[in-house]
Amino acid sequence: MTTKSEIELKSFFIFNSSYDSKEGEEYNKVLYYYPSTDDINTQVNNVGLVEAIIKFTGNFKPSGPLNSLHTQKKRQLYYEPEPNYWMVITINLPYINKTKNDSTVVEYIEEDVHDTVYRAILKQAYCMYRLFSGTYSSTEQQHSITTLRSKLEHFFSAYLKTLNLTNCDILNVFAGIHFLPLDKQNFLNVQCFINALECNYPIIEYVSFLFNDSLIWSGIEPDDTQIIYQYLIGTLLPANIETELQGGSIPRNPSSPFASLHYGRFITGPLNLKTTNTIGKVPKIFLNNEANPAVYYFIVYRALNATICLFVNGDVDLTVDLFKELDEFMGSRLSSIASDIAEYCTRNIIPPSNSDTSPRFIYFNKLNLAYKSTVHLDNRQSGNVACNKELVQIMADMNSRKDLLSYAGETIVKTMNDYWVVGKVSNLREFYVALQHKNASLIDISGLLGKVFGDSLIMWEVYDLLAVLECANGIRPQNCINVAQDEVKKICDTELKGIFFHPM
Amino acid sequence: MATNIEIEPGAALESALVTTESYENFQEMSSSLEEIKNSNFIPSTTDEYLDNCNNLDNDIHLNCSITSTNSKDEEYLQDEEWLSKSKHVFVLSSAGKPIYSRYGNEDRFASYFGIMQALVSFVQADDDSIRSIHAGDTKFVFLFKEPLILVAVSKTEECTLQLTAQLNYVFNQIASTLTLSRLVKIYEQRRNYDLRRLLTGVDRFIDNLLDFSENEPAFTLSAVQCLPLTSSIRDAISAAIIQSCSKIKNVVFGILLAKNQLITLVRMKKYYIHPHDLHLIFNLVQASESFKTVESCWAPICLPRFDSSGFLYGHVSYLAEDCQACLILLTVEGDAFSSLSEAKQRIVERLRRGSCLEAINESLASREESCMEVGFPELRHYIYKSKSTAQFYQPHISAPYSINSRRLVNIYKQAHYKLHCPTRPLKLLFERTPQDAILAWDTRGFELYAVLEPLIETSSAISTVGRLLNWIKKREDKLFHLNAPTF
């Protein structure tokens, strides 16, 4: 087989179908269009096609929104995040050149592009925009269409460059969060620290806490947590780690050997507190967009591998003094919490074995958005996967058809290369395993599965519970903590007898 | 998964049917007629053709009201009943002229056809072709085969490829009444031609074909089911057909069928019939009431997979008052009606003498045993397809599917698609839902789809399937048509 071409972005545009436009002025509907090299006619035609499809399909009263258009060479996905505002992405399908009887035939591979995956990309693009700029309609109402156009232009021209369509897979559908399982002591340390912070500085409304790529605590709503997490892991932290590697993170007060070490520094905000007299760049973000939109300052502070996000009411004026005080308050405490967690992790969390034949799995729980993957070797969506890519595609196949399995079900398949893939759906949890045992039989596989599920699922269920309780905490932080801690303690003591804290 | 069967049940060295992958290229058509046809063959003219059509089915006639207004267009879009249909199928010419709608009078929503044509041509202008649109539970599937556009609007769980295959059947049904070459020629001459003038009465065949392809696994599998008969009886029937037609020139196929099941198929040496063409013949017989009332019919039939450019002539008749099996003798000779009628009489006499008619009637009257009755308590239903002969067998549908057999057909359709997904085919699939479990297995020689109790242990599922294969092997002579007799 000859080499396969890659998935490419063909176009991306946003329009509002309710703007009435006279004949010849249809381009007024277009709010953003990529690539800008397409002339106005092409833009208007493409928008016109989408509008025709919206109208045509709407006549038949489908149960859900318009989702996608499949053609021989392309795929187009639709998303209507706010009434009448449509986002459209067009992708060129990958193809292979096949030689048949001396003539070359181009074969487009439709099945390699999952609607679910690329619609999730579209949705994420919207959520990311909304996080920084608010909803389309609010901008239009408070300012003007022109402002909306320039905001969209500003955001998406940069955002589209960071899209890596080739390596998108089932993880994009989940847009899950990686939680860090911790022992009681460390978890309570984090809790105490956050409570102290919130008590001392009432302007801080919410706090989120991460260690490396894993979330430990988040006080904001789950869907906001989801997008903030994507932003931190995908954009902000990787950029920052590069500066750290160039010698950014050194103890700030090495002069006094008796003071505890202080590694903290602001990632958003003033870069160097000693020399600066401005607060630097602090982004404003929009949270609670569904229910009650509000603007917050998004202050990110990092010490060692721990990252803390402070969401400060957007109406107050931030001063350099506030940052200095926060730095003083957080620096050494966060550094010591971070090193404790690091120590705990090296002791208790064994990295997944890297042998080729060990089962690889992806787990996702829709209730708390937790995911875990041993298929992917990093969280950076680099396409660095530990098993055959075809198997990951089969997992996405299963995921896209899971509605047909109803609330619970199990699928075991054997591929042409004698690999096995297992998908299990139950109570909004999804679990996919790739087994690279050649020559195994269905009986072997189900036996092995029993073992895999026995080993890991019990643990996962409890892990879920912990995370659910954490989410509950997030909504009413003040009164739930004790209850949650007690619950968790009870489970840990009675049910688990230590299994929960077993290596992952 | 080891089984100790050496040859797959139902396998044979030679098959009368072309064996095929189901999602193959639809375009592929052969032209076998020229080879068989004598040089003095004269193609029928339009008038002759229309007469034939009327003879074939003069009991139905479509009343088309050509006058349509926009306000009437709207009626359908408001009509809950029309909108709630699970699958609409539309056929239009590439110029946007309505030809067929499964429900409702196509003249009354002509504007819809205009939009569909516009969508197709817009995408085509970009050097691309439209395949499908997905919105919620509804799929809009397009098939553009010059000179026709076919569209399915479906709320069923069938996948895009299966819907495309159904549209392809509809196209073939139209081609089968006109021949593809004529169809193309008509539109070359007049782009705005109203094809319905030539397709009077064909609506009913398309309606029936669509129902048929939704409910019969045969279409999904690209295979046919045989009426169970002992092999000696089947051989006797084949022999009767061969002997009776031996003197007649250019009989290409002799087909005997009953209740949508094949009894025997005799073919001319070197020529094979494609299952898709055979399905069209099954559909023709099923949809035509007139065959039952008339002693015998003479119908031009184009088999698009066999030769899309010309007609075969079919002598269609039911064997006897007391035996409702239908005999189709296909020839390239347009004037062989009387000689084939005589041949038919001889066939019936021979069958009567050999008491084959009783055997057929007995098999027709007896119900297939269900899985439970033959000792597979955990097996609810299954389909076994022998790949080398393009034939399949399924037992009687029992509880819990007797009332809702559509659900069972859906399970099979989905399993079949997953197994044959073009870029990622699978060898084996075992799927469990709260309602059922299915084990689908694709090997070199056969495909097996077994629907089991949802709580079955994997190991007992496998042993059940192993026993089942042995059970089928023992009965293969009866369940499958293993010889491929020739004239």
mmCIF file of N, CA and C in Angstrom, chain B residues 299-360:
data_model
loop_
_atom_site.group_PDB
_atom_site.id
_atom_site.type_symbol
_atom_site.label_atom_id
_atom_site.label_comp_id
_atom_site.label_asym_id
_atom_site.label_seq_id
_atom_site.Cartn_x
_atom_site.Cartn_y
_atom_site.Cartn_z
ATOM 1 N N ALA B 299 -42.495 -11.507 -20.267
ATOM 2 C CA ALA B 299 -42.076 -10.188 -19.814
ATOM 3 C C ALA B 299 -40.617 -9.922 -20.178
ATOM 4 N N PRO B 300 -40.361 -8.748 -20.742
ATOM 5 C CA PRO B 300 -38.962 -8.397 -20.966
ATOM 6 C C PRO B 300 -38.339 -7.965 -19.642
ATOM 7 N N ILE B 301 -37.204 -8.522 -19.325
ATOM 8 C CA ILE B 301 -36.534 -8.182 -18.073
ATOM 9 C C ILE B 301 -35.074 -7.884 -18.385
ATOM 10 N N CYS B 302 -34.617 -6.749 -17.890
ATOM 11 C CA CYS B 302 -33.188 -6.482 -18.019
ATOM 12 C C CYS B 302 -32.562 -6.808 -16.671
ATOM 13 N N LEU B 303 -31.559 -7.638 -16.663
ATOM 14 C CA LEU B 303 -30.827 -7.931 -15.424
ATOM 15 C C LEU B 303 -29.569 -7.085 -15.420
ATOM 16 N N PRO B 304 -29.569 -5.981 -14.678
ATOM 17 C CA PRO B 304 -28.504 -4.985 -14.836
ATOM 18 C C PRO B 304 -27.109 -5.530 -14.549
ATOM 19 N N ARG B 305 -26.993 -6.470 -13.614
ATOM 20 C CA ARG B 305 -25.664 -6.981 -13.333
ATOM 21 C C ARG B 305 -25.224 -7.977 -14.406
ATOM 22 N N PHE B 306 -26.173 -8.562 -15.076
ATOM 23 C CA PHE B 306 -25.879 -9.542 -16.115
ATOM 24 C C PHE B 306 -25.550 -8.826 -17.421
ATOM 25 N N ASP B 307 -26.440 -7.967 -17.830
ATOM 26 C CA ASP B 307 -26.184 -7.118 -18.987
ATOM 27 C C ASP B 307 -27.136 -5.935 -18.920
ATOM 28 N N SER B 308 -26.578 -4.764 -18.730
ATOM 29 C CA SER B 308 -27.436 -3.608 -18.511
ATOM 30 C C SER B 308 -27.900 -2.977 -19.805
ATOM 31 N N SER B 309 -27.469 -3.564 -20.934
ATOM 32 C CA SER B 309 -27.791 -2.874 -22.176
ATOM 33 C C SER B 309 -28.970 -3.490 -22.915
ATOM 34 N N GLY B 310 -29.400 -4.697 -22.520
ATOM 35 C CA GLY B 310 -30.492 -5.285 -23.291
ATOM 36 C C GLY B 310 -31.415 -6.130 -22.436
ATOM 37 N N PHE B 311 -32.462 -6.613 -23.076
ATOM 38 C CA PHE B 311 -33.464 -7.390 -22.362
ATOM 39 C C PHE B 311 -33.232 -8.886 -22.510
ATOM 40 N N LEU B 312 -33.578 -9.587 -21.446
ATOM 41 C CA LEU B 312 -33.837 -11.007 -21.560
ATOM 42 C C LEU B 312 -35.354 -11.115 -21.596
ATOM 43 N N TYR B 313 -35.882 -12.234 -22.114
ATOM 44 C CA TYR B 313 -37.329 -12.411 -22.097
ATOM 45 C C TYR B 313 -37.673 -13.489 -21.107
ATOM 46 N N GLY B 314 -38.605 -13.180 -20.258
ATOM 47 C CA GLY B 314 -38.942 -14.112 -19.193
ATOM 48 C C GLY B 314 -40.304 -14.742 -19.416
ATOM 49 N N HIS B 315 -40.322 -16.063 -19.368
ATOM 50 C CA HIS B 315 -41.583 -16.793 -19.371
ATOM 51 C C HIS B 315 -41.882 -17.099 -17.912
ATOM 52 N N VAL B 316 -42.905 -16.419 -17.377
ATOM 53 C CA VAL B 316 -43.170 -16.510 -15.938
ATOM 54 C C VAL B 316 -44.495 -17.209 -15.709
ATOM 55 N N SER B 317 -44.484 -18.262 -14.896
ATOM 56 C CA SER B 317 -45.751 -18.960 -14.633
ATOM 57 C C SER B 317 -45.663 -19.699 -13.307
ATOM 58 N N TYR B 318 -46.845 -19.878 -12.688
ATOM 59 C CA TYR B 318 -46.888 -20.727 -11.500
ATOM 60 C C TYR B 318 -47.070 -22.163 -11.965
ATOM 61 N N LEU B 319 -46.436 -23.085 -11.255
ATOM 62 C CA LEU B 319 -46.410 -24.466 -11.743
ATOM 63 C C LEU B 319 -47.809 -25.016 -11.954
ATOM 64 N N ALA B 320 -48.656 -24.909 -10.946
ATOM 65 C CA ALA B 320 -49.991 -25.490 -11.061
ATOM 66 C C ALA B 320 -50.878 -24.870 -10.005
ATOM 67 N N GLU B 321 -52.189 -25.102 -10.153
ATOM 68 C CA GLU B 321 -53.147 -24.626 -9.170
ATOM 69 C C GLU B 321 -52.759 -25.129 -7.782
ATOM 70 N N ASP B 322 -52.330 -26.390 -7.738
ATOM 71 C CA ASP B 322 -52.066 -27.010 -6.446
ATOM 72 C C ASP B 322 -50.602 -26.900 -6.025
ATOM 73 N N CYS B 323 -49.823 -26.091 -6.734
ATOM 74 C CA CYS B 323 -48.429 -25.912 -6.292
ATOM 75 C C CYS B 323 -47.973 -24.493 -6.613
ATOM 76 N N GLN B 324 -47.841 -23.691 -5.578
ATOM 77 C CA GLN B 324 -47.575 -22.269 -5.786
ATOM 78 C C GLN B 324 -46.081 -21.952 -5.890
ATOM 79 N N ALA B 325 -45.392 -22.725 -6.687
ATOM 80 C CA ALA B 325 -44.008 -22.383 -6.974
ATOM 81 C C ALA B 325 -43.984 -21.694 -8.328
ATOM 82 N N CYS B 326 -43.106 -20.728 -8.462
ATOM 83 C CA CYS B 326 -43.107 -19.933 -9.687
ATOM 84 C C CYS B 326 -41.892 -20.272 -10.530
ATOM 85 N N LEU B 327 -42.176 -20.539 -11.812
ATOM 86 C CA LEU B 327 -41.097 -20.922 -12.728
ATOM 87 C C LEU B 327 -40.789 -19.752 -13.654
ATOM 88 N N ILE B 328 -39.532 -19.409 -13.752
ATOM 89 C CA ILE B 328 -39.120 -18.336 -14.665
ATOM 90 C C ILE B 328 -38.091 -18.906 -15.623
ATOM 91 N N LEU B 329 -38.406 -18.839 -16.899
ATOM 92 C CA LEU B 329 -37.447 -19.282 -17.901
ATOM 93 C C LEU B 329 -36.991 -18.048 -18.671
ATOM 94 N N LEU B 330 -35.694 -17.790 -18.628
ATOM 95 C CA LEU B 330 -35.182 -16.572 -19.247
ATOM 96 C C LEU B 330 -34.429 -16.919 -20.526
ATOM 97 N N THR B 331 -34.780 -16.207 -21.592
ATOM 98 C CA THR B 331 -34.134 -16.482 -22.867
ATOM 99 C C THR B 331 -33.764 -15.172 -23.550
ATOM 100 N N VAL B 332 -32.894 -15.240 -24.537
ATOM 101 C CA VAL B 332 -32.593 -14.033 -25.293
ATOM 102 C C VAL B 332 -33.489 -13.907 -26.518
ATOM 103 N N GLU B 333 -34.257 -14.976 -26.814
ATOM 104 C CA GLU B 333 -35.105 -14.962 -27.998
ATOM 105 C C GLU B 333 -36.440 -14.300 -27.688
ATOM 106 N N GLY B 334 -36.766 -13.262 -28.447
ATOM 107 C CA GLY B 334 -38.000 -12.542 -28.188
ATOM 108 C C GLY B 334 -39.254 -13.285 -28.625
ATOM 109 N N ASP B 335 -39.090 -14.358 -29.400
ATOM 110 C CA ASP B 335 -40.282 -15.016 -29.943
ATOM 111 C C ASP B 335 -40.405 -16.465 -29.462
ATOM 112 N N ALA B 336 -39.846 -16.741 -28.290
ATOM 113 C CA ALA B 336 -39.824 -18.126 -27.835
ATOM 114 C C ALA B 336 -40.991 -18.465 -26.919
ATOM 115 N N PHE B 337 -41.981 -17.566 -26.834
ATOM 116 C CA PHE B 337 -43.044 -17.747 -25.850
ATOM 117 C C PHE B 337 -43.712 -19.112 -25.970
ATOM 118 N N SER B 338 -44.115 -19.469 -27.208
ATOM 119 C CA SER B 338 -44.893 -20.698 -27.349
ATOM 120 C C SER B 338 -44.047 -21.930 -27.049
ATOM 121 N N SER B 339 -42.797 -21.919 -27.501
ATOM 122 C CA SER B 339 -41.986 -23.104 -27.234
ATOM 123 C C SER B 339 -41.705 -23.244 -25.737
ATOM 124 N N LEU B 340 -41.557 -22.092 -25.042
ATOM 125 C CA LEU B 340 -41.325 -22.168 -23.607
ATOM 126 C C LEU B 340 -42.585 -22.598 -22.861
ATOM 127 N N SER B 341 -43.777 -22.189 -23.391
ATOM 128 C CA SER B 341 -45.024 -22.622 -22.766
ATOM 129 C C SER B 341 -45.135 -24.141 -22.831
ATOM 130 N N GLU B 342 -44.744 -24.682 -23.984
ATOM 131 C CA GLU B 342 -44.777 -26.146 -24.113
ATOM 132 C C GLU B 342 -43.790 -26.784 -23.132
ATOM 133 N N ALA B 343 -42.609 -26.173 -23.060
ATOM 134 C CA ALA B 343 -41.585 -26.711 -22.156
ATOM 135 C C ALA B 343 -42.109 -26.730 -20.731
ATOM 136 N N LYS B 344 -42.819 -25.664 -20.393
ATOM 137 C CA LYS B 344 -43.341 -25.585 -19.023
ATOM 138 C C LYS B 344 -44.294 -26.749 -18.744
ATOM 139 N N GLN B 345 -45.177 -27.041 -19.740
ATOM 140 C CA GLN B 345 -46.103 -28.164 -19.554
ATOM 141 C C GLN B 345 -45.340 -29.457 -19.307
ATOM 142 N N ARG B 346 -44.267 -29.634 -20.096
ATOM 143 C CA ARG B 346 -43.487 -30.861 -19.934
ATOM 144 C C ARG B 346 -42.847 -30.927 -18.546
ATOM 145 N N ILE B 347 -42.369 -29.749 -18.086
ATOM 146 C CA ILE B 347 -41.731 -29.726 -16.759
ATOM 147 C C ILE B 347 -42.738 -30.145 -15.694
ATOM 148 N N VAL B 348 -43.938 -29.561 -15.763
ATOM 149 C CA VAL B 348 -44.953 -29.865 -14.752
ATOM 150 C C VAL B 348 -45.295 -31.344 -14.772
ATOM 151 N N GLU B 349 -45.441 -31.900 -15.990
ATOM 152 C CA GLU B 349 -45.751 -33.335 -16.082
ATOM 153 C C GLU B 349 -44.662 -34.171 -15.418
ATOM 154 N N ARG B 350 -43.423 -33.846 -15.766
ATOM 155 C CA ARG B 350 -42.303 -34.616 -15.198
ATOM 156 C C ARG B 350 -42.299 -34.538 -13.675
ATOM 157 N N LEU B 351 -42.543 -33.298 -13.164
ATOM 158 C CA LEU B 351 -42.502 -33.115 -11.717
ATOM 159 C C LEU B 351 -43.624 -33.892 -11.040
ATOM 160 N N ARG B 352 -44.789 -33.913 -11.717
ATOM 161 C CA ARG B 352 -45.917 -34.636 -11.152
ATOM 162 C C ARG B 352 -45.610 -36.128 -11.077
ATOM 163 N N ARG B 353 -45.047 -36.631 -12.181
ATOM 164 C CA ARG B 353 -44.716 -38.042 -12.215
ATOM 165 C C ARG B 353 -43.720 -38.394 -11.108
ATOM 166 N N GLY B 354 -42.755 -37.522 -10.920
ATOM 167 C CA GLY B 354 -41.735 -37.801 -9.898
ATOM 168 C C GLY B 354 -42.171 -37.391 -8.506
ATOM 169 N N SER B 355 -43.443 -37.074 -8.343
ATOM 170 C CA SER B 355 -44.044 -36.548 -7.098
ATOM 171 C C SER B 355 -43.194 -35.465 -6.446
ATOM 172 N N CYS B 356 -42.626 -34.624 -7.292
ATOM 173 C CA CYS B 356 -41.862 -33.490 -6.779
ATOM 174 C C CYS B 356 -42.787 -32.393 -6.273
ATOM 175 N N LEU B 357 -43.943 -32.252 -6.912
ATOM 176 C CA LEU B 357 -44.852 -31.184 -6.487
ATOM 177 C C LEU B 357 -45.258 -31.381 -5.035
ATOM 178 N N GLU B 358 -45.544 -32.647 -4.672
ATOM 179 C CA GLU B 358 -45.910 -32.921 -3.279
ATOM 180 C C GLU B 358 -44.765 -32.522 -2.352
ATOM 181 N N ALA B 359 -43.558 -32.885 -2.771
ATOM 182 C CA ALA B 359 -42.395 -32.580 -1.924
ATOM 183 C C ALA B 359 -42.258 -31.076 -1.715
ATOM 184 N N ILE B 360 -42.475 -30.325 -2.801
ATOM 185 C CA ILE B 360 -42.382 -28.862 -2.679
ATOM 186 C C ILE B 360 -43.473 -28.358 -1.755
#
